[in-house]
């Protein structure tokens, strides 16, 4: 799984300190609720029917044991002893006190976790296939590209006040376990006829009160152009998306109003203007990010494992658990 | 929430959330913010409304509450009951039992 570098540590720590100051000013009355609301939302903190709710990102759906223990500690210390895992690779705590949230975020930061951009009208936490990195059917590890998008989109000044929230998912396998067709942008890894790996780009999907299946805006996008093409989509949406009606503000509504062809033409026009520039994604950069996902040391189990097979035969409950929870992986190739 | 009985009359009260905890609060007869809707102060007339609104704004300025607003209630023999489903849920708590205790309370 992804491990923070010094820059990540610094940005998360500084964000905690910044929010601590904002909370103190809110509690003292120096900030009104109208002033504070966008600040707390950028840090994943909602005020819901019964209490505050804090949404914490679980990047790409994986946790190391130290992080899991910290989530349990947070649930016990700051909440009511439980959390709610969401369908978009987050966990939500439903009863934190406002005054406790800075300390809670500091505890999260100590295990490389945060709540940045888990709410608000910005690019939310990027999600990926939860089997990414070990799935035996993947073309490439989708977490690498999700992390590249995460780094590009975090605190992106142009896209911090979008018309509405914006969700991106990446799948590296033909079996879509990331629900890419139900995201504002879905990236489905594909191989072209030359054997090069890139992305089919889908746009305008979503659930909620207006469920829409995303449409393909580009059949094949080279990896090198990933960020410039995403920037072009976001820029068109940011300029043309409705801000007068919260229920009409998602990109799926814009797409319906403009039509896919017209929307795609606007994106292509913007992309041609910016591609090959500062957002170019060279192979060296992809490999640099890949290095942050170094796999753990796996134990090679001889196949067929007699003890495992015997346990499945003798224990019906264990066998049922295996049927539902054990899947083929690609580690045999790596080992 | 008590089983619904016959409506005696309809009225309005003021509700908000506590700034520090987010808890649901009602402006009560003692001019305090109370978590129990049964103690809420009923708005009797326009003068009452103006006075209670001013008190709410003072509580906002003093960083006690967030987002006060007037909500309709029904007065039953059993007490006050919210009219809308949303307010009923706000007053009663989560609709899904978690099976977990509140902080500092035993799990019964």
PDB file of C-alpha atoms in Angstrom, chain A residues 26-30 33 36 40 47-52 76-82 95-100, chain B residues 17-24 60-63 65-66 86 89-95 98 100-103:
ATOM      1  CA  UNK A  26     -15.212  28.899  15.320  1.00  0.00           C
ATOM      2  CA  UNK A  27     -15.649  27.948  18.991  1.00  0.00           C
ATOM      3  CA  UNK A  28     -14.606  31.428  20.091  1.00  0.00           C
ATOM      4  CA  UNK A  29     -17.093  33.031  17.710  1.00  0.00           C
ATOM      5  CA  UNK A  30     -14.429  34.645  15.519  1.00  0.00           C
ATOM      6  CA  UNK A  33     -21.007  29.092  10.658  1.00  0.00           C
ATOM      7  CA  UNK A  36     -16.622  27.882   8.850  1.00  0.00           C
ATOM      8  CA  UNK A  40     -14.914  22.026   7.809  1.00  0.00           C
ATOM      9  CA  UNK A  47     -23.066  18.649  10.613  1.00  0.00           C
ATOM     10  CA  UNK A  48     -25.852  16.108  10.158  1.00  0.00           C
ATOM     11  CA  UNK A  49     -29.254  15.506  11.742  1.00  0.00           C
ATOM     12  CA  UNK A  50     -28.026  14.309  15.122  1.00  0.00           C
ATOM     13  CA  UNK A  51     -24.370  15.234  15.353  1.00  0.00           C
ATOM     14  CA  UNK A  52     -21.168  15.990  13.481  1.00  0.00           C
ATOM     15  CA  UNK A  76     -13.454   4.479  21.358  1.00  0.00           C
ATOM     16  CA  UNK A  77     -11.853   7.770  22.359  1.00  0.00           C
ATOM     17  CA  UNK A  78     -13.755  10.302  20.273  1.00  0.00           C
ATOM     18  CA  UNK A  79     -16.924   8.494  19.211  1.00  0.00           C
ATOM     19  CA  UNK A  80     -19.267   5.746  20.393  1.00  0.00           C
ATOM     20  CA  UNK A  81     -17.092   2.739  19.729  1.00  0.00           C
ATOM     21  CA  UNK A  82     -17.959   2.126  16.098  1.00  0.00           C
ATOM     22  CA  UNK A  95     -20.601  11.296  16.831  1.00  0.00           C
ATOM     23  CA  UNK A  96     -17.365  13.299  17.146  1.00  0.00           C
ATOM     24  CA  UNK A  97     -17.371  16.553  19.106  1.00  0.00           C
ATOM     25  CA  UNK A  98     -16.190  19.575  17.150  1.00  0.00           C
ATOM     26  CA  UNK A  99     -13.569  20.444  19.758  1.00  0.00           C
ATOM     27  CA  UNK A 100     -12.107  16.900  19.519  1.00  0.00           C
TER      28      UNK A 100
ATOM     29  CA  UNK B  17     -27.897  22.082  16.889  1.00  0.00           C
ATOM     30  CA  UNK B  18     -25.353  22.543  19.651  1.00  0.00           C
ATOM     31  CA  UNK B  19     -22.140  24.024  18.258  1.00  0.00           C
ATOM     32  CA  UNK B  20     -19.737  21.845  20.246  1.00  0.00           C
ATOM     33  CA  UNK B  21     -21.474  18.471  19.881  1.00  0.00           C
ATOM     34  CA  UNK B  22     -23.975  18.908  17.046  1.00  0.00           C
ATOM     35  CA  UNK B  23     -26.711  17.570  19.371  1.00  0.00           C
ATOM     36  CA  UNK B  24     -30.320  18.456  18.573  1.00  0.00           C
ATOM     37  CA  UNK B  60     -25.682  31.886  17.814  1.00  0.00           C
ATOM     38  CA  UNK B  61     -23.562  34.971  18.555  1.00  0.00           C
ATOM     39  CA  UNK B  62     -22.439  33.394  21.842  1.00  0.00           C
ATOM     40  CA  UNK B  63     -21.291  30.222  20.036  1.00  0.00           C
ATOM     41  CA  UNK B  65     -25.930  26.817  18.863  1.00  0.00           C
ATOM     42  CA  UNK B  66     -25.850  26.489  15.056  1.00  0.00           C
ATOM     43  CA  UNK B  86     -37.167  14.587   9.255  1.00  0.00           C
ATOM     44  CA  UNK B  89     -35.995  11.411  13.288  1.00  0.00           C
ATOM     45  CA  UNK B  90     -34.060  14.402  14.668  1.00  0.00           C
ATOM     46  CA  UNK B  91     -36.082  14.235  17.872  1.00  0.00           C
ATOM     47  CA  UNK B  92     -36.025  10.445  18.260  1.00  0.00           C
ATOM     48  CA  UNK B  93     -32.453   9.612  17.258  1.00  0.00           C
ATOM     49  CA  UNK B  94     -31.130   7.229  14.582  1.00  0.00           C
ATOM     50  CA  UNK B  95     -33.711   4.879  13.086  1.00  0.00           C
ATOM     51  CA  UNK B  98     -26.452   0.263  16.339  1.00  0.00           C
ATOM     52  CA  UNK B 100     -23.477   0.031  20.647  1.00  0.00           C
ATOM     53  CA  UNK B 101     -23.763   2.119  23.806  1.00  0.00           C
ATOM     54  CA  UNK B 102     -23.544   5.879  23.824  1.00  0.00           C
ATOM     55  CA  UNK B 103     -20.233   7.170  25.167  1.00  0.00           C
TER      56      UNK B 103
END
